[in-house]
Short mmCIF file of C-alpha atoms and ligand atoms in Angstrom, two decimals:
data_model
loop_
_atom_site.label_atom_id
_atom_site.label_comp_id
_atom_site.label_asym_id
_atom_site.label_seq_id
_atom_site.Cartn_x
_atom_site.Cartn_y
_atom_site.Cartn_z
CA MET A 1 0.00 0.00 0.00
CA THR A 2 2.66 2.46 1.12
CA CYS A 3 4.61 1.71 -2.00
CA ASP A 4 1.54 2.45 -4.19
CA GLN A 5 0.89 5.72 -2.42
CA ASP A 6 4.51 6.76 -2.92
CA SER A 7 4.33 6.04 -6.61
CA VAL A 8 1.12 8.07 -6.90
CA VAL A 9 2.87 11.00 -5.24
CA GLU A 10 5.82 10.57 -7.62
CA VAL A 11 3.56 10.58 -10.68
CA ARG A 12 1.82 13.71 -9.45
CA ALA A 13 5.14 15.42 -8.76
CA GLU A 14 6.34 14.55 -12.24
CA ARG A 15 3.13 15.91 -13.77
CA ALA A 16 3.41 19.11 -11.80
CA SER A 17 6.96 19.73 -13.02
CA LYS A 18 6.12 19.04 -16.68
CA PRO A 19 4.89 21.96 -18.78
CA PRO A 20 1.23 21.46 -19.76
CA ALA A 21 0.66 20.34 -23.36
CA LEU A 22 -2.58 21.10 -25.18
CA THR A 23 -3.97 19.39 -28.29
CA ILE A 24 -5.95 21.34 -30.90
CA ARG A 25 -7.83 19.39 -33.56
CA ALA A 26 -8.32 20.85 -37.04
CA ALA A 27 -10.63 19.28 -39.63
CA ALA A 28 -10.27 18.88 -43.39
CA LYS A 29 -12.85 20.67 -45.56
CA ILE A 30 -14.63 19.86 -48.73
CA ASN A 31 -16.55 22.28 -50.95
CA LEU A 32 -20.14 21.18 -51.59
CA HIS A 33 -20.44 24.13 -53.95
CA LEU A 34 -17.51 26.01 -55.44
CA GLY A 35 -18.74 28.72 -57.77
CA VAL A 36 -15.85 30.68 -59.31
CA GLY A 37 -16.13 34.05 -61.06
CA ARG A 38 -13.71 35.98 -63.30
CA VAL A 39 -10.29 36.66 -61.78
CA ARG A 40 -10.07 39.96 -59.82
CA GLU A 41 -7.37 42.59 -60.20
CA ASP A 42 -5.64 41.29 -57.05
CA GLY A 43 -5.24 37.84 -58.66
CA PHE A 44 -7.90 36.15 -56.52
CA HIS A 45 -11.20 34.82 -57.87
CA PRO A 46 -14.60 35.86 -56.47
CA LEU A 47 -16.24 32.81 -54.91
CA ASP A 48 -19.64 31.66 -53.77
CA THR A 49 -18.83 28.45 -51.93
CA VAL A 50 -20.28 26.09 -49.33
CA TYR A 51 -17.67 24.51 -47.09
CA GLN A 52 -18.16 21.47 -44.91
CA ALA A 53 -15.69 20.31 -42.23
CA ILE A 54 -15.38 16.50 -42.19
CA GLY A 55 -13.99 13.96 -39.72
CA LEU A 56 -10.50 13.74 -41.14
CA HIS A 57 -8.15 15.87 -39.09
CA ASP A 58 -4.71 17.04 -38.04
CA ASP A 59 -3.84 17.28 -34.33
CA LEU A 60 -1.54 20.05 -33.14
CA VAL A 61 0.16 19.65 -29.75
CA ILE A 62 1.47 22.85 -28.19
CA ALA A 63 3.78 23.18 -25.17
CA PRO A 64 5.80 26.01 -23.65
CA ALA A 65 9.44 26.37 -24.75
CA ASP A 66 12.16 29.03 -24.79
CA THR A 67 12.21 29.24 -28.58
CA LEU A 68 9.67 28.78 -31.40
CA SER A 69 9.61 25.45 -33.25
CA VAL A 70 7.21 23.46 -35.46
CA THR A 71 7.71 19.75 -36.13
CA THR A 72 5.54 17.74 -38.55
CA ILE A 73 4.73 14.05 -38.13
CA ALA A 74 2.84 12.66 -41.15
CA ALA A 75 0.57 9.63 -41.50
CA ASP A 76 1.58 7.04 -44.15
CA HIS A 77 -0.79 8.43 -46.79
CA VAL A 78 0.50 11.99 -46.31
CA ASP A 79 3.39 13.33 -48.40
CA ALA A 80 5.49 14.85 -45.58
CA ALA A 81 7.97 16.22 -48.15
CA GLY A 82 5.18 18.49 -49.41
CA VAL A 83 4.95 20.34 -46.07
CA PRO A 84 7.16 23.45 -46.27
CA ASP A 85 9.69 23.78 -43.47
CA GLY A 86 11.36 26.98 -42.35
CA GLU A 87 9.55 30.30 -42.53
CA ASP A 88 7.16 29.11 -45.29
CA ASN A 89 5.49 26.69 -42.88
CA ILE A 90 1.97 28.01 -42.41
CA ALA A 91 1.76 27.07 -38.70
CA LEU A 92 4.95 29.01 -38.07
CA ARG A 93 3.57 31.96 -40.05
CA ALA A 94 0.42 31.81 -37.91
CA ALA A 95 2.51 31.93 -34.72
CA ARG A 96 4.54 34.90 -35.95
CA LEU A 97 1.44 36.79 -37.14
CA LEU A 98 -0.32 36.33 -33.79
CA ALA A 99 2.85 37.34 -31.92
CA ALA A 100 3.22 40.50 -34.02
CA HIS A 101 -0.45 41.37 -33.50
CA THR A 102 -0.48 40.80 -29.73
CA GLY A 103 3.07 41.93 -28.94
CA HIS A 104 3.85 38.53 -27.44
CA GLU A 105 7.28 36.92 -27.64
CA PRO A 106 6.96 34.11 -30.25
CA THR A 107 7.90 31.02 -28.27
CA GLY A 108 6.47 27.52 -27.98
CA ARG A 109 6.96 24.00 -29.29
CA LEU A 110 4.31 22.89 -31.77
CA VAL A 111 4.01 19.33 -33.10
CA VAL A 112 1.68 18.85 -36.10
CA ARG A 113 0.34 15.31 -36.57
CA LYS A 114 -0.89 15.29 -40.15
CA ASP A 115 -3.67 13.05 -41.43
CA ILE A 116 -5.07 15.50 -44.01
CA PRO A 117 -3.44 15.05 -47.45
CA VAL A 118 -0.93 17.78 -48.37
CA ALA A 119 -1.82 19.95 -51.43
CA GLY A 120 -4.91 17.77 -51.76
CA GLY A 121 -7.68 20.36 -52.05
CA MET A 122 -8.89 19.66 -48.49
CA ALA A 123 -7.32 22.75 -46.89
CA GLY A 124 -4.91 20.80 -44.67
CA GLY A 125 -2.51 23.75 -44.50
CA SER A 126 -5.38 26.09 -43.67
CA ALA A 127 -6.57 23.72 -40.94
CA ASP A 128 -3.06 23.77 -39.44
CA ALA A 129 -2.94 27.58 -39.66
CA ALA A 130 -6.29 27.89 -37.84
CA ALA A 131 -5.30 25.36 -35.17
CA ALA A 132 -1.90 27.04 -34.72
CA LEU A 133 -3.58 30.42 -34.17
CA MET A 134 -5.76 28.79 -31.52
CA ALA A 135 -2.84 26.88 -29.98
CA PHE A 136 -0.59 29.92 -29.54
CA ASP A 137 -3.55 32.04 -28.44
CA ARG A 138 -4.12 29.55 -25.59
CA LEU A 139 -0.43 29.17 -24.80
CA TRP A 140 0.14 32.93 -24.53
CA ASP A 141 -3.29 33.69 -23.13
CA THR A 142 -3.65 36.61 -25.55
CA GLU A 143 -7.41 37.16 -25.08
CA ILE A 144 -7.63 38.29 -28.71
CA ALA A 145 -11.20 39.10 -29.84
CA ASP A 146 -12.87 36.52 -32.14
CA ASP A 147 -13.20 39.07 -34.95
CA ASP A 148 -9.49 39.86 -34.79
CA LEU A 149 -8.63 36.16 -34.85
CA LEU A 150 -10.81 35.74 -37.97
CA ARG A 151 -9.04 38.71 -39.58
CA LEU A 152 -5.61 37.21 -38.90
CA ALA A 153 -6.92 33.89 -40.25
CA ALA A 154 -7.96 35.60 -43.51
CA GLU A 155 -4.45 37.08 -43.84
CA LEU A 156 -3.01 33.57 -43.71
CA GLY A 157 -5.27 32.14 -46.45
CA SER A 158 -8.71 32.35 -48.04
CA ASP A 159 -10.13 29.30 -46.26
CA VAL A 160 -8.41 29.68 -42.87
CA PRO A 161 -11.41 31.57 -41.35
CA PHE A 162 -13.63 28.60 -42.27
CA ALA A 163 -11.16 26.21 -40.62
CA LEU A 164 -11.71 28.17 -37.38
CA ILE A 165 -15.52 28.01 -37.46
CA GLY A 166 -16.06 24.57 -39.07
CA GLY A 167 -19.49 22.97 -39.48
CA THR A 168 -21.13 23.86 -42.78
CA ALA A 169 -20.73 27.46 -43.92
CA ARG A 170 -21.09 29.69 -46.96
CA GLY A 171 -17.95 31.51 -48.08
CA ARG A 172 -17.90 34.64 -50.22
CA GLY A 173 -15.38 37.28 -51.24
CA ARG A 174 -12.30 35.18 -52.04
CA GLY A 175 -13.71 32.56 -49.63
CA GLU A 176 -12.70 34.36 -46.42
CA VAL A 177 -16.10 35.91 -45.60
CA VAL A 178 -17.86 33.05 -43.86
CA GLU A 179 -21.27 32.53 -42.29
CA PRO A 180 -22.63 29.26 -40.83
CA VAL A 181 -25.64 27.77 -42.68
CA ASP A 182 -28.44 25.36 -41.75
CA ASP A 183 -27.37 21.76 -42.19
CA ALA A 184 -29.91 19.06 -41.35
CA GLY A 185 -27.76 16.09 -42.34
CA VAL A 186 -25.08 13.67 -41.25
CA TRP A 187 -23.27 13.22 -44.55
CA TRP A 188 -21.07 10.23 -45.28
CA TRP A 189 -18.05 10.72 -47.51
CA VAL A 190 -15.21 8.68 -48.93
CA ALA A 191 -12.06 10.70 -49.66
CA VAL A 192 -9.46 9.33 -52.07
CA PRO A 193 -6.21 11.31 -51.97
CA THR A 194 -3.57 11.15 -54.71
CA THR A 195 0.10 10.87 -53.79
CA GLU A 196 1.17 13.79 -55.94
CA GLY A 197 -0.48 17.11 -54.99
CA LEU A 198 -1.92 19.68 -57.39
CA SER A 199 -1.05 23.38 -57.08
CA THR A 200 -4.09 25.53 -56.24
CA PRO A 201 -2.82 28.58 -58.21
CA ALA A 202 -2.16 26.31 -61.23
CA VAL A 203 -5.74 24.99 -61.19
CA TYR A 204 -7.18 28.52 -60.89
CA ARG A 205 -4.91 29.66 -63.77
CA HIS A 206 -6.19 26.76 -65.88
CA PHE A 207 -9.77 27.79 -65.05
CA ASP A 208 -8.90 31.24 -66.49
CA VAL A 209 -7.57 29.63 -69.68
CA LEU A 210 -10.68 27.47 -70.11
CA HIS A 211 -13.08 30.30 -69.14
CA PRO A 212 -11.67 33.69 -70.17
CA ASP A 213 -15.26 35.02 -70.18
CA ALA A 214 -16.28 33.64 -66.78
CA PRO A 215 -19.06 35.75 -65.20
CA LEU A 216 -18.00 38.48 -62.78
CA GLU A 217 -20.49 37.02 -60.27
CA PRO A 218 -19.70 33.40 -59.33
CA PRO A 219 -22.44 30.77 -59.81
CA ASN A 220 -24.82 30.95 -56.88
CA ALA A 221 -24.71 28.44 -53.99
CA GLU A 222 -28.50 28.44 -53.40
CA PRO A 223 -29.23 24.95 -54.85
CA VAL A 224 -26.66 23.35 -52.51
CA LEU A 225 -27.85 25.39 -49.53
CA ALA A 226 -31.43 24.22 -50.16
CA ALA A 227 -30.29 20.58 -50.48
CA VAL A 228 -28.15 20.72 -47.32
CA ALA A 229 -31.13 22.05 -45.36
CA THR A 230 -33.19 18.95 -46.32
CA GLY A 231 -30.66 16.44 -44.95
CA GLU A 232 -31.35 14.18 -47.98
CA PRO A 233 -28.20 12.68 -49.56
CA VAL A 234 -29.82 12.10 -52.98
CA ARG A 235 -30.79 15.78 -53.20
CA LEU A 236 -27.35 16.95 -52.18
CA ALA A 237 -25.71 14.52 -54.62
CA ARG A 238 -27.62 16.16 -57.48
CA ALA A 239 -26.75 19.67 -56.34
CA LEU A 240 -22.97 19.27 -55.69
CA HIS A 241 -21.03 21.70 -57.92
CA ASN A 242 -17.35 22.54 -58.41
CA ASP A 243 -16.13 24.96 -61.10
CA LEU A 244 -12.54 23.81 -60.48
CA GLN A 245 -13.37 20.20 -61.35
CA GLU A 246 -13.06 20.71 -65.12
CA PRO A 247 -9.60 22.37 -64.97
CA ALA A 248 -8.41 19.82 -62.36
CA ILE A 249 -9.48 16.89 -64.59
CA ASP A 250 -7.97 18.57 -67.64
CA LEU A 251 -4.64 18.68 -65.76
CA ARG A 252 -5.09 15.16 -64.30
CA PRO A 253 -7.39 13.08 -66.53
CA GLU A 254 -7.13 10.09 -64.16
CA LEU A 255 -9.35 12.00 -61.70
CA GLY A 256 -12.27 11.64 -64.13
CA THR A 257 -11.72 7.87 -64.26
CA LEU A 258 -11.58 7.74 -60.45
CA ILE A 259 -14.92 9.59 -60.17
CA GLU A 260 -16.55 7.09 -62.57
CA ARG A 261 -15.09 4.19 -60.61
CA GLY A 262 -16.38 5.38 -57.23
CA GLU A 263 -19.85 5.98 -58.67
CA ALA A 264 -19.77 2.44 -60.12
CA GLU A 265 -18.86 1.19 -56.63
CA GLY A 266 -22.08 2.64 -55.22
CA ALA A 267 -21.37 6.28 -54.36
CA LEU A 268 -24.22 8.70 -55.08
CA ARG A 269 -21.80 11.19 -56.65
CA GLY A 270 -18.05 11.79 -56.96
CA LEU A 271 -16.56 15.28 -56.99
CA VAL A 272 -13.09 16.81 -57.07
CA SER A 273 -12.48 18.37 -53.65
CA GLY A 274 -11.68 22.10 -54.00
CA SER A 275 -8.80 22.44 -56.47
CA GLY A 276 -8.05 18.70 -56.17
CA PRO A 277 -6.53 16.23 -56.62
CA THR A 278 -8.42 14.54 -53.75
CA VAL A 279 -11.74 13.13 -54.97
CA VAL A 280 -14.65 12.85 -52.53
CA PHE A 281 -17.67 10.61 -52.88
CA LEU A 282 -21.02 11.32 -51.24
CA CYS A 283 -22.69 8.08 -50.08
CA ASP A 284 -26.19 7.34 -48.83
CA SER A 285 -25.13 6.06 -45.38
CA ARG A 286 -22.19 4.94 -43.27
CA GLU A 287 -22.58 1.41 -44.64
CA GLY A 288 -22.67 2.78 -48.19
CA ALA A 289 -19.44 4.70 -47.57
CA VAL A 290 -17.67 1.67 -46.07
CA ALA A 291 -18.73 -0.46 -49.07
CA THR A 292 -17.66 2.20 -51.60
CA ALA A 293 -14.28 2.59 -49.86
CA ALA A 294 -13.79 -1.21 -49.92
CA GLY A 295 -14.69 -1.30 -53.63
CA LEU A 296 -12.22 1.50 -54.41
CA ARG A 297 -9.46 -0.25 -52.45
CA GLY A 298 -10.23 -3.42 -54.39
CA ALA A 299 -9.79 -1.38 -57.59
CA GLY A 300 -6.27 -0.39 -56.50
CA HIS A 301 -6.94 2.89 -54.66
CA ASP A 302 -5.16 1.86 -51.47
CA VAL A 303 -6.17 4.93 -49.50
CA ALA A 304 -9.95 5.48 -49.36
CA LEU A 305 -10.89 7.28 -46.15
CA VAL A 306 -14.43 7.22 -44.71
CA ALA A 307 -15.43 10.43 -42.92
CA ALA A 308 -18.68 12.04 -41.77
CA GLY A 309 -19.53 15.73 -41.79
CA PRO A 310 -20.19 18.28 -40.55
CA VAL A 311 -17.77 18.41 -37.62
CA ALA A 312 -16.48 21.28 -35.47
CA GLY A 313 -13.79 23.75 -36.52
CA ALA A 314 -10.44 24.04 -34.70
CA HIS A 315 -10.97 23.10 -31.04
CA VAL A 316 -9.18 21.85 -27.93
CA VAL A 317 -9.45 18.08 -27.45
CA ASP A 318 -7.83 17.68 -24.02
O1 C5P B 401 -5.75 32.32 -50.13
P1 C5P B 401 -4.84 31.19 -50.43
O2 C5P B 401 -3.43 31.44 -49.96
O3 C5P B 401 -5.35 29.86 -49.97
O4 C5P B 401 -4.78 31.10 -52.01
C1 C5P B 401 -3.80 30.35 -52.69
C2 C5P B 401 -3.85 30.70 -54.16
O5 C5P B 401 -5.06 30.20 -54.73
C3 C5P B 401 -3.86 32.18 -54.46
O6 C5P B 401 -2.56 32.70 -54.54
C4 C5P B 401 -4.57 32.22 -55.79
O7 C5P B 401 -3.68 31.87 -56.83
C5 C5P B 401 -5.58 31.11 -55.67
N1 C5P B 401 -6.90 31.58 -55.23
C6 C5P B 401 -7.70 32.31 -56.12
N2 C5P B 401 -8.92 32.75 -55.74
C7 C5P B 401 -9.40 32.47 -54.50
C8 C5P B 401 -8.62 31.74 -53.58
C9 C5P B 401 -7.38 31.30 -53.99
O8 C5P B 401 -7.28 32.56 -57.27
N3 C5P B 401 -10.61 32.91 -54.15
#
């Protein structure tokens, strides 16, 4: 007994002397509607989009330290070489931006456990940026106002504000002006990443080549918003829309074949996710998604991930 009590005390003492670590979870996104208008003078495209956060995520662990560091640990299906190191790393940029804004010394040790494909069109980098903002905000106890945090998020990337709020939301402007929308469903998806990423600017540039006369106003998200509000997968499957799908498939024709294959395996509809090359399949149920994923694996697509949406934006998990 005495021995047990001593060891309990020892464990407690060890815990007390260790700096507290905090884990922030950040979800991948898909675009249920991605309406793209003619390129603006600042090089961005006007969007009307509907984002959904799905249950495929990165976890960021933050702990106090004397200096600032970011380390990435990638899952097998994630191309770790595609994650920029040094000052280009978006989590590091988030830390420095928050430090500059709040006047705090930029210190802390951040470990990013990546499950979201890199350069896959699922906003993995944006998810990490949002979670890093939240992680350093907690570590430094900055008490920054929500609006200011959203503004810093928009500086880091067009879909970083969405990664903070999560759920299902409409995005306008260049995607950074976000508002939550009614979502009556639990939607089951299969995501099939591709080992080699696709550059977002390259896909937008190819959209410009294919559509030099694109409308100034992007195609309206209303049909998808109406479908999402019903909670009916067949209705949403019909309404899904992505203006970047055509340029993405033109650059990577195998994505078109993959979409056909997943639909043959039972998915209601396949769609390029954002600027690709990840393809997502909407299924009628969890069972339908598991069966479609198994069929795709059988057809040689080793990584077919089942995920439900919507889920929360960046949040603390312990
Ligand atoms: O905002 P973010 O850094 O994610 O954008 C990456 C690139 O994607 C931009 O530099 C631009 O080439 C393209 N983009 C765009 N229109 C948008 C969003 C992104 O052309 N609305």
